[in-house]
Each structure stands twice: as C-alpha cells, then as structure tokens.
Short mmCIF file of C-alpha atoms and ligand atoms in Angstrom, two decimals:
data_model
loop_
_atom_site.label_atom_id
_atom_site.label_comp_id
_atom_site.label_asym_id
_atom_site.label_seq_id
_atom_site.Cartn_x
_atom_site.Cartn_y
_atom_site.Cartn_z
CA MET L 1 135.09 87.12 0.23
CA ARG L 2 131.31 87.49 0.14
CA SER L 3 131.20 89.86 -2.83
CA GLY L 4 133.41 87.52 -4.86
CA MET L 5 135.57 90.55 -5.63
CA SER L 6 139.10 91.20 -4.44
CA ARG L 7 139.26 94.11 -2.03
CA SER L 8 141.62 96.08 -4.24
CA SER L 9 139.26 95.90 -7.25
CA ARG L 10 136.34 97.37 -5.31
CA SER L 11 135.04 100.73 -6.42
CA VAL L 12 134.93 103.55 -3.88
CA ALA L 13 131.17 103.61 -4.55
CA SER L 14 130.85 99.98 -3.42
CA PRO L 15 128.52 99.43 -0.44
CA HIS L 16 131.54 97.88 1.29
CA VAL L 17 133.13 101.31 1.50
CA VAL L 18 131.25 102.61 4.52
CA ASN L 19 133.70 104.86 6.32
CA ILE L 20 137.06 106.63 6.01
CA ALA L 21 138.85 103.58 7.40
CA ASP L 22 137.56 101.63 4.37
CA LEU L 23 139.04 104.28 2.04
CA ARG L 24 142.32 104.03 3.97
CA GLU L 25 142.31 100.28 3.38
CA LEU L 26 141.78 100.83 -0.37
CA ALA L 27 144.60 103.41 -0.42
CA PHE L 28 146.83 100.83 1.27
CA GLN L 29 145.95 98.24 -1.39
CA ARG L 30 146.42 100.54 -4.36
CA THR L 31 149.59 102.51 -3.63
CA PRO L 32 153.17 101.36 -3.00
CA PRO L 33 154.25 101.30 0.65
CA ALA L 34 156.40 104.42 0.18
CA VAL L 35 153.36 106.40 -0.98
CA PHE L 36 150.89 104.98 1.54
CA ASP L 37 153.26 105.45 4.48
CA TYR L 38 154.07 109.01 3.41
CA LEU L 39 150.35 109.74 3.63
CA ASP L 40 149.48 107.63 6.66
CA GLY L 41 152.55 108.06 8.86
CA GLY L 42 153.61 110.53 11.49
CA ALA L 43 156.75 111.73 13.25
CA GLU L 44 159.00 109.54 15.40
CA GLY L 45 156.97 107.22 17.68
CA GLU L 46 153.68 108.52 16.18
CA VAL L 47 152.38 109.26 19.69
CA THR L 48 150.64 112.48 18.61
CA LEU L 49 149.34 110.88 15.41
CA ARG L 50 147.58 108.17 17.43
CA GLU L 51 146.40 110.57 20.13
CA ASN L 52 144.86 112.93 17.53
CA CYS L 53 142.38 110.17 16.63
CA ARG L 54 141.99 108.50 20.03
CA VAL L 55 141.15 111.70 21.93
CA PHE L 56 137.74 111.97 20.25
CA GLU L 57 136.69 108.92 22.33
CA ASP L 58 137.14 111.00 25.51
CA VAL L 59 134.37 113.37 24.43
CA THR L 60 130.84 111.99 24.70
CA PHE L 61 127.55 113.37 23.42
CA ARG L 62 124.59 114.73 25.41
CA PRO L 63 121.72 114.28 22.92
CA ARG L 64 118.30 115.96 23.05
CA HIS L 65 115.80 113.24 22.17
CA ALA L 66 112.21 113.41 20.93
CA VAL L 67 113.15 116.32 18.66
CA ALA L 68 112.14 116.29 14.98
CA PHE L 69 113.13 118.62 12.15
CA ALA L 70 112.81 118.40 8.38
CA ASP L 71 116.14 119.88 7.34
CA CYS L 72 119.49 119.78 8.93
CA ASN L 73 121.62 122.87 8.26
CA LEU L 74 125.32 122.01 7.88
CA ARG L 75 126.38 125.42 6.59
CA THR L 76 128.95 127.65 8.23
CA ARG L 77 130.93 130.80 7.40
CA VAL L 78 134.71 130.91 7.25
CA LEU L 79 136.49 134.19 6.44
CA GLY L 80 133.22 135.52 5.09
CA PHE L 81 132.66 132.56 2.76
CA ASP L 82 129.41 130.68 3.08
CA LEU L 83 130.37 126.98 3.08
CA ALA L 84 127.88 124.15 2.61
CA LEU L 85 129.87 121.98 5.02
CA PRO L 86 131.75 122.72 8.26
CA PHE L 87 135.00 121.21 6.96
CA LEU L 88 137.63 122.35 4.46
CA LEU L 89 140.22 120.23 2.67
CA ALA L 90 143.63 120.73 4.29
CA PRO L 91 146.88 121.34 2.39
CA VAL L 92 148.49 117.98 1.59
CA GLY L 93 151.89 118.09 -0.11
CA TYR L 94 152.74 115.73 -2.98
CA SER L 95 149.05 114.92 -3.58
CA ARG L 96 149.87 114.31 -7.24
CA MET L 97 152.08 111.39 -6.21
CA MET L 98 149.05 109.68 -4.67
CA HIS L 99 147.05 109.97 -7.89
CA PRO L 100 147.50 112.06 -11.07
CA ASP L 101 144.22 113.89 -10.27
CA GLY L 102 146.22 115.37 -7.40
CA GLU L 103 145.56 118.86 -6.13
CA ALA L 104 143.33 119.83 -9.08
CA GLY L 105 141.05 116.80 -8.50
CA ALA L 106 140.80 117.51 -4.78
CA ALA L 107 140.04 121.19 -5.38
CA ARG L 108 137.32 120.29 -7.90
CA ALA L 109 135.74 117.85 -5.43
CA ALA L 110 135.78 120.49 -2.69
CA GLY L 111 134.17 123.09 -4.95
CA ASN L 112 131.46 120.67 -6.11
CA ALA L 113 130.64 119.94 -2.47
CA GLY L 114 130.39 123.66 -1.68
CA THR L 115 133.47 123.87 0.50
CA ALA L 116 137.00 125.32 0.36
CA TYR L 117 140.29 123.74 -0.66
CA ILE L 118 143.71 124.75 0.67
CA LEU L 119 146.57 124.23 -1.79
CA SER L 120 149.95 123.21 -0.35
CA THR L 121 153.15 124.94 -1.48
CA ILE L 122 154.37 121.42 -2.30
CA SER L 123 151.94 120.99 -5.18
CA GLY L 124 152.47 119.10 -8.41
CA HIS L 125 149.92 121.25 -10.23
CA LYS L 126 150.24 124.93 -11.08
CA LEU L 127 148.30 127.09 -8.67
CA GLU L 128 146.43 128.72 -11.58
CA ASP L 129 145.18 125.29 -12.74
CA VAL L 130 144.08 124.32 -9.24
CA LYS L 131 142.15 127.56 -8.83
CA ALA L 132 140.50 127.08 -12.23
CA ALA L 133 139.46 123.51 -11.29
CA SER L 134 137.33 124.62 -8.33
CA THR L 135 134.01 126.41 -8.22
CA GLY L 136 134.53 127.13 -4.51
CA PRO L 137 136.95 129.27 -2.52
CA VAL L 138 140.60 128.20 -2.71
CA PHE L 139 143.25 129.29 -0.19
CA TYR L 140 147.02 129.08 -0.68
CA GLN L 141 149.28 127.53 1.99
CA LEU L 142 152.71 129.11 2.15
CA TYR L 143 156.08 127.68 3.12
CA LEU L 144 158.94 130.14 2.69
CA MET L 145 160.82 127.62 0.54
CA GLY L 146 163.28 129.36 -1.74
CA GLY L 147 163.20 132.46 0.47
CA ARG L 148 161.28 135.70 0.21
CA GLY L 149 162.18 136.18 -3.47
CA ALA L 150 160.38 132.99 -4.49
CA ALA L 151 157.49 133.72 -2.12
CA GLU L 152 156.92 137.20 -3.49
CA SER L 153 156.29 136.02 -7.04
CA THR L 154 154.11 133.12 -5.82
CA LEU L 155 151.97 135.48 -3.74
CA GLU L 156 151.53 137.76 -6.73
CA ARG L 157 150.47 134.80 -8.89
CA ALA L 158 148.10 133.52 -6.18
CA ARG L 159 146.47 136.94 -5.83
CA LEU L 160 146.03 137.30 -9.59
CA ALA L 161 144.62 133.77 -9.85
CA GLY L 162 141.97 134.60 -7.24
CA PHE L 163 143.12 132.73 -4.14
CA ALA L 164 140.96 134.10 -1.35
CA ALA L 165 143.25 133.72 1.68
CA LEU L 166 146.78 132.80 2.61
CA VAL L 167 147.44 130.02 5.13
CA VAL L 168 150.86 130.40 6.76
CA THR L 169 152.12 127.24 8.43
CA ILE L 170 154.28 128.00 11.48
CA ASP L 171 155.10 124.52 12.85
CA THR L 172 157.84 123.48 10.42
CA ALA L 173 161.06 124.99 11.81
CA VAL L 174 162.57 121.83 10.31
CA SER L 175 160.79 118.84 8.86
CA GLY L 176 159.74 116.24 11.47
CA ILE L 177 161.39 112.87 11.07
CA ARG L 178 158.88 110.42 9.68
CA GLU L 179 160.60 107.15 10.26
CA ARG L 180 158.47 105.17 7.82
CA ASP L 181 159.65 107.45 5.01
CA TYR L 182 163.29 106.75 5.84
CA ARG L 183 162.75 102.99 5.86
CA ASN L 184 160.88 103.14 2.55
CA GLY L 185 163.59 105.20 0.88
CA MET L 186 161.22 108.10 0.20
CA LYS L 187 164.12 110.53 -0.16
CA GLU L 188 165.96 108.31 -2.62
CA LEU L 189 162.79 107.62 -4.62
CA VAL L 190 161.79 111.27 -4.89
CA SER L 191 165.14 112.92 -5.42
CA GLY L 192 167.94 110.32 -5.57
CA GLY L 193 169.91 109.08 -8.56
CA VAL L 194 169.09 105.82 -10.37
CA PHE L 195 171.45 103.72 -8.24
CA ASP L 196 170.07 105.16 -4.99
CA LYS L 197 166.58 104.10 -6.04
CA ILE L 198 167.41 100.46 -6.87
CA PRO L 199 167.00 98.96 -3.33
CA PHE L 200 163.53 100.46 -3.06
CA LEU L 201 162.21 99.62 -6.53
CA PRO L 202 160.68 96.17 -5.77
CA HIS L 203 157.98 97.76 -3.63
CA ILE L 204 157.14 100.23 -6.37
CA LEU L 205 157.06 97.51 -9.02
CA SER L 206 154.61 95.55 -6.86
CA HIS L 207 151.96 98.17 -7.72
CA PRO L 208 152.06 98.27 -11.54
CA ARG L 209 148.74 100.11 -11.96
CA TRP L 210 149.89 102.94 -9.73
CA LEU L 211 153.28 102.96 -11.48
CA ILE L 212 151.82 103.14 -15.00
CA ARG L 213 149.51 106.00 -14.00
CA PHE L 214 152.40 107.78 -12.32
CA LEU L 215 154.69 107.41 -15.35
CA LEU L 216 151.97 108.44 -17.81
CA ASP L 217 151.50 111.55 -15.67
CA GLY L 218 155.19 112.31 -16.21
CA GLY L 219 156.38 111.41 -12.69
CA LEU L 220 156.76 114.08 -10.07
CA PRO L 221 157.40 117.51 -11.59
CA ALA L 222 159.66 120.21 -10.19
CA LEU L 223 157.53 122.41 -7.91
CA PRO L 224 155.65 124.70 -10.31
CA ASN L 225 154.67 127.17 -7.59
CA VAL L 226 158.11 127.62 -6.04
CA VAL L 227 159.98 129.52 -8.71
CA ILE L 228 163.48 130.56 -7.68
CA PRO L 229 164.39 133.92 -9.24
CA GLY L 230 166.80 133.34 -12.13
CA LYS L 231 166.62 129.55 -11.74
CA GLY L 232 163.05 128.41 -12.37
CA PRO L 233 160.83 125.86 -10.54
CA MET L 234 162.44 124.23 -7.51
CA LYS L 235 163.78 120.76 -8.25
CA LEU L 236 162.68 117.90 -6.00
CA ILE L 237 166.27 117.22 -5.05
CA ASP L 238 166.36 120.67 -3.39
CA VAL L 239 163.06 120.40 -1.51
CA ALA L 240 164.32 118.81 1.74
CA ALA L 241 167.10 121.39 2.19
CA ALA L 242 164.75 124.24 1.26
CA LEU L 243 162.18 123.09 3.81
CA ALA L 244 164.86 123.05 6.49
CA GLU L 245 165.52 126.73 5.77
CA SER L 246 161.93 127.79 5.44
CA THR L 247 161.05 128.62 9.06
CA VAL L 248 158.42 131.32 9.23
CA THR L 249 159.10 133.73 12.11
CA TRP L 250 156.74 136.38 13.45
CA SER L 251 158.76 139.02 11.59
CA ASP L 252 158.38 137.04 8.37
CA LEU L 253 154.66 137.01 9.04
CA MET L 254 154.62 140.80 9.17
CA TRP L 255 156.42 140.90 5.80
CA ILE L 256 154.07 138.28 4.33
CA ARG L 257 151.03 140.29 5.46
CA LYS L 258 152.30 143.37 3.69
CA VAL L 259 153.11 141.55 0.45
CA TRP L 260 149.90 139.52 0.41
CA GLY L 261 147.48 142.24 1.45
CA GLY L 262 144.57 139.83 1.99
CA PRO L 263 143.36 137.67 4.89
CA ILE L 264 145.96 135.50 6.63
CA VAL L 265 145.33 132.25 8.48
CA VAL L 266 148.03 131.07 10.90
CA LYS L 267 148.22 127.25 10.91
CA GLY L 268 149.99 125.22 13.59
CA VAL L 269 148.89 126.90 16.83
CA LEU L 270 148.95 124.70 19.95
CA THR L 271 149.13 127.17 22.85
CA ALA L 272 147.13 130.15 24.06
CA GLU L 273 150.34 132.22 23.86
CA ASP L 274 150.86 131.56 20.14
CA ALA L 275 147.15 132.07 19.51
CA ARG L 276 147.26 135.52 21.16
CA ARG L 277 150.41 136.39 19.22
CA ALA L 278 148.75 135.39 15.96
CA VAL L 279 145.80 137.66 16.79
CA ASP L 280 148.19 140.52 17.62
CA GLU L 281 149.87 139.97 14.24
CA GLY L 282 146.52 140.40 12.52
CA ALA L 283 145.53 136.81 11.72
CA ALA L 284 142.00 136.62 10.33
CA ALA L 285 141.84 133.01 11.56
CA ILE L 286 144.04 130.43 13.26
CA VAL L 287 144.23 126.68 12.82
CA VAL L 288 144.77 124.74 16.03
CA SER L 289 146.94 122.00 14.58
CA ASN L 290 149.93 119.76 15.17
CA HIS L 291 150.35 119.08 11.44
CA GLY L 292 148.56 115.75 11.75
CA GLY L 293 151.25 114.42 14.11
CA ARG L 294 153.95 114.82 11.46
CA GLN L 295 156.16 117.45 13.11
CA LEU L 296 157.02 117.53 16.85
CA ASP L 297 155.94 114.23 18.35
CA CYS L 298 154.45 114.09 21.85
CA VAL L 299 152.65 117.41 21.60
CA PRO L 300 149.00 117.17 22.69
CA SER L 301 146.21 116.37 20.32
CA SER L 302 144.62 119.43 18.72
CA LEU L 303 141.22 118.65 20.25
CA ARG L 304 142.69 118.55 23.76
CA VAL L 305 144.09 122.11 23.53
CA LEU L 306 141.19 123.57 21.54
CA PRO L 307 139.06 124.60 24.59
CA GLN L 308 141.98 126.48 26.22
CA ILE L 309 142.65 128.38 23.02
CA VAL L 310 138.99 129.18 22.44
CA LYS L 311 138.81 130.59 25.97
CA ALA L 312 142.00 132.65 25.57
CA ILE L 313 140.94 134.12 22.23
CA ASN L 314 137.41 134.91 23.36
CA GLY L 315 136.03 135.51 19.87
CA GLN L 316 138.83 137.84 18.66
CA THR L 317 139.49 135.71 15.58
CA GLU L 318 138.04 132.68 13.82
CA ILE L 319 139.30 129.35 15.16
CA LEU L 320 139.66 126.31 12.95
CA MET L 321 141.23 123.01 14.01
CA ASP L 322 142.59 119.87 12.41
CA GLY L 323 144.07 116.53 13.36
CA GLY L 324 142.47 113.10 13.62
CA ILE L 325 139.14 113.88 11.93
CA ARG L 326 137.90 110.57 10.50
CA ARG L 327 134.15 110.79 11.13
CA GLY L 328 131.41 113.40 11.02
CA SER L 329 130.96 112.92 14.76
CA ASP L 330 134.59 114.03 15.24
CA ILE L 331 133.78 117.24 13.38
CA ILE L 332 130.72 117.87 15.55
CA LYS L 333 132.74 117.37 18.75
CA ALA L 334 135.31 119.94 17.58
CA LEU L 335 132.54 122.43 16.72
CA CYS L 336 130.90 121.90 20.13
CA LEU L 337 134.27 122.77 21.71
CA GLY L 338 134.44 126.07 19.85
CA ALA L 339 135.93 125.49 16.37
CA ARG L 340 134.13 127.34 13.59
CA ALA L 341 135.09 124.59 11.13
CA VAL L 342 137.74 121.88 10.81
CA LEU L 343 140.29 120.90 8.19
CA CYS L 344 140.44 117.30 7.00
CA GLY L 345 143.81 115.99 5.77
CA ARG L 346 144.17 112.25 5.56
CA ALA L 347 140.40 111.67 5.49
CA TYR L 348 140.16 112.97 1.91
CA ALA L 349 143.73 112.07 0.91
CA TYR L 350 142.97 108.37 1.52
CA GLY L 351 140.16 108.79 -1.01
CA LEU L 352 142.49 110.52 -3.44
CA ALA L 353 145.07 107.73 -3.16
CA ALA L 354 142.34 105.10 -3.55
CA ALA L 355 140.59 106.51 -6.61
CA GLY L 356 141.59 110.08 -7.48
CA GLU L 357 138.87 112.73 -7.58
CA ALA L 358 136.12 110.08 -7.29
CA GLY L 359 137.70 108.94 -4.04
CA VAL L 360 137.75 112.50 -2.68
CA ASN L 361 134.07 112.85 -3.63
CA ARG L 362 133.36 109.65 -1.71
CA ALA L 363 135.27 110.83 1.37
CA ILE L 364 133.34 114.10 1.39
CA GLU L 365 130.04 112.27 0.94
CA ILE L 366 130.83 109.89 3.82
CA LEU L 367 131.58 112.83 6.13
CA ARG L 368 128.51 114.77 4.94
CA ALA L 369 126.18 111.81 5.59
CA ASP L 370 127.85 111.25 8.99
CA LEU L 371 127.27 114.91 9.89
CA ASP L 372 123.62 114.87 8.89
CA ARG L 373 122.90 111.62 10.78
CA THR L 374 124.80 112.67 13.91
CA MET L 375 123.06 116.07 14.05
CA ARG L 376 119.65 114.36 13.84
CA LEU L 377 120.53 111.83 16.52
CA LEU L 378 121.85 114.66 18.65
CA GLY L 379 118.60 116.60 18.21
CA CYS L 380 120.32 119.68 16.81
CA ALA L 381 119.00 121.19 13.57
CA SER L 382 121.85 123.52 12.73
CA ILE L 383 125.65 123.62 12.97
CA ALA L 384 125.32 127.21 14.25
CA GLU L 385 123.47 125.94 17.35
CA LEU L 386 126.18 123.50 18.47
CA ASP L 387 127.82 124.36 21.78
CA ARG L 388 129.40 122.83 24.90
CA SER L 389 126.00 121.69 26.18
CA TYR L 390 125.96 118.91 23.56
CA VAL L 391 129.13 117.23 24.86
CA GLU L 392 130.73 116.01 28.06
CA VAL L 393 134.51 116.33 28.41
CA PRO L 394 136.73 114.74 31.07
CA SER L 395 136.80 116.93 34.20
CA ASN L 396 140.54 117.70 33.96
CA TRP L 397 139.95 119.38 30.56
CA ASN L 398 138.28 122.25 32.36
CA ALA L 399 141.27 122.88 34.64
CA LYS L 400 142.90 125.60 32.48
C1 LIG C 501 150.64 113.57 3.45
C2 LIG C 501 150.47 114.88 4.15
C3 LIG C 501 151.07 116.02 3.62
C4 LIG C 501 150.89 117.25 4.26
N1 LIG C 501 151.42 118.38 3.69
C5 LIG C 501 151.20 119.58 4.28
C6 LIG C 501 151.68 120.77 3.66
O1 LIG C 501 152.28 120.74 2.59
N2 LIG C 501 151.46 121.95 4.31
C7 LIG C 501 150.79 122.03 5.51
O2 LIG C 501 150.61 123.11 6.06
N3 LIG C 501 150.30 120.91 6.08
C8 LIG C 501 150.48 119.70 5.50
N4 LIG C 501 149.97 118.58 6.07
C9 LIG C 501 149.16 118.69 7.33
C10 LIG C 501 147.69 118.86 6.99
O3 LIG C 501 147.46 120.11 6.38
C11 LIG C 501 146.82 118.77 8.26
O4 LIG C 501 147.31 119.68 9.22
C12 LIG C 501 146.78 117.36 8.85
O5 LIG C 501 146.75 116.41 7.82
C13 LIG C 501 145.57 117.20 9.73
O6 LIG C 501 145.54 115.93 10.30
P1 LIG C 501 144.69 114.70 9.69
O7 LIG C 501 145.49 114.18 8.54
O8 LIG C 501 144.62 113.74 10.82
O9 LIG C 501 143.36 115.24 9.25
C14 LIG C 501 150.12 117.33 5.45
C15 LIG C 501 149.51 116.18 5.96
C16 LIG C 501 149.66 114.97 5.31
C17 LIG C 501 148.96 113.76 5.87
#
C-alpha cells in the first residue's frame, strides 16, 4: 500500500478518505460483520436499497457555464429553521452500537455544522443528553413502541428538553426482514442468552478494538427513551416484539398531534395519496422515503417518486426526501426535483462507525465540499435558485 499504512489504521482525516464510499470501507474494517451489515444492509433482496443509489445516475445536469460568483449559498429553511446546509441527519437506531459517541456525537456534529439532527426512538442515549449535545435544532422520531402510555411520557420529556419537531415514521407496520441480520445472529447478539450468542461470537472477537470500546461503554443499554409505565426502560429483548406492535395509523397520528402540540413531520411517504393524506392530517412536512430500502423491498426509489409527490402537493407542505444520498451531487439532484432538503442516513452513520463523532464531522465535510463544488460547476450561486431547469430526467418520469 502506497502510504505504508494499513487501511484500517487510517484516520478519517487522511487524504485517502475522499468520499462516503471511503468512510463505508473504514466502517467495514472497524466494526464486526453484525454491526456493519446492520448499518449497510436492506430488506430481502435489497432491490430498493440498490435502486435508491443507482437512480441518481438517471438524472443528468444541465450546467450554466461561464458564470462566476464569489460565494456559494448552501443555506435553506426547514420548519422555520435556518440551516447552513440543505441536509439533515436522519434517525438511525442503535447508533451507540456503532460507536460509543452514538446519537450524542452525531447530534453534536450536526449542530456544529449548522444543521439539524433527528433522534431515533431506538436510541442508546437519553433524549435530554442528545438535545444538550447539539447547538442546532434537534427533532425526535417516534415509533409507538410500548404503546400510547410510553409515548405520552416520551413526548412530554421531548417537549421539555426542547425538541423542535416530531418525526412520525409510518412505514414500519412490521419490521422488514433484513436477511444479513438473521445470518449474523443480530437478534441473538442483541437480546439472546449467553448460549444463543456463542455461534456468533467469533466474528465479534475478530474486532477487539470495537469490542473493548463497546464493553467499556457498558454494552447496549435498555432503551432510555421508551419507558413503559410501571416497568421502566424497555429491555432489548422486548424491542422486536414491540416494533411489530408499533404500527402508526392515521388515527394514531391525530392522537399524537394533540399530545405533542408542535410541528409534525410524516416520514415514509411514497405515493401522492399518502402525501395528500399527511397534508390533510396537518403535517408540517413530509419525508419521501422508503426507510433506506430496509422495509418493503421492491418499492421505487425515493428520487423516482419525488416529482409526482411534489406535483400532487403543489406547495401545501414542505417536502424532504431520503434514500441513497452518498454525494453532494445527489443532494442537488433531489433539490432540483423539488425537495426542500434531504435526510442522510448511512452517509453519516458510516462515519460514525468508522471514527465516532470525528467520522460524522468528516462525512458532513465531504458532503459540504461536494455541494459547494457542484454548485459552482453547475453555475448556480444559491440552493434557493435550484430548479428543474438544472437537470434532465428520463422522459418516462414526466408521465404522471
Ligand atoms: C442502521 C439504520 C437504522 C435506522 N433506524 C431508523 C429509525 O430508528 N427510525 C427511522 O425512522 N428510520 C430509521 N432508519 C432510516 C433512516 O432514517 C433513513 O430513512 C434512511 O437511512 C435513508 O437512506 P440512506 O441510508 O440511503 O441515506 C434507519 C436507517 C439505517 C441505515
């Protein structure tokens, strides 16, 4: 190797770490297969997971050349918050398993970069600690795990802690089957007894640095933000069953709106019908999303359905999207097609798994530099000026 350094000992600041794929490679080197595959994998045949990334190749740019400008404005507004960047960090469950910095480290990195962080219900850190770690806006993502009783006290805590919006995920009627997790014994490792874990331990032991950090951090805690009335924080052994019973229906959404009282973002919209329903139910924003290809496989990529949804909603609510964002140019394509901002999931979580908060900082910096360069090459000085005229889409995309 030219640098004379093994790939796994490289720092995320190394000049060899050029893009998000390089961070993914470092995450692969530094975490056991069960952890990496949990982060990297998708549902069933991973058709949607692959398509989420591939589809960006179908959209090409129409640059304006011979245009010069001193500053490039990457700012946008989401739910009234002025963000320095047109991307937010998506909710990623079990982040603390990837690295002890976990959700608090990711939130701090987002705040330092001037953008928002969305905390998953499946967090290893207390929501109050995550909020305190960030100088930027923090939103709370809700699963109805543990029923309305547990949710009510969490929403009260989130409001008191200063969470600015509630993101309600609607695409998890049951958990998608992520086949890599089954093969790696994820269930046994997270919630099984000692004997259940034994067949899967060699892979974990092959990553002693990760293991030592994980053990020093106390292993995975019970979920501190899902407190079952009269019982306390939800134990990991109960998470899978609780998720299976945590479907959010439209009538739940009405109840959630009343209890929360603040802005609600509906995440997991893939059709114009659901988008219109979310607007009717009072959503302040929607996220066009297929959960990063982790739920129902063979649904379309988020980018592919974004234009139809933008057309159907016609400015009635803010539209965000996620799925497959790995480069700044991907973000710009989504904005040209009508998204106000995007959410990044794996792009920053690879950084977290590779090097904790420093890795998240690096992921954000890579995307920020990508955005700035792409805007200049495109001849567009401001995110607010991006529109359909800067991209070409395949002709059949305009059919609906
Ligand atoms: C490891 C992992 C865990 C996730 N956990 C949650 C979660 O707890 N709640 C949720 O609404 N979405 C969750 N998501 C979905 C993300 O919020 C987001 O929709 C998705 O990652 C976007 O796709 P991308 O990873 O290609 O950017 C998770 C995604 C990943 C990769």
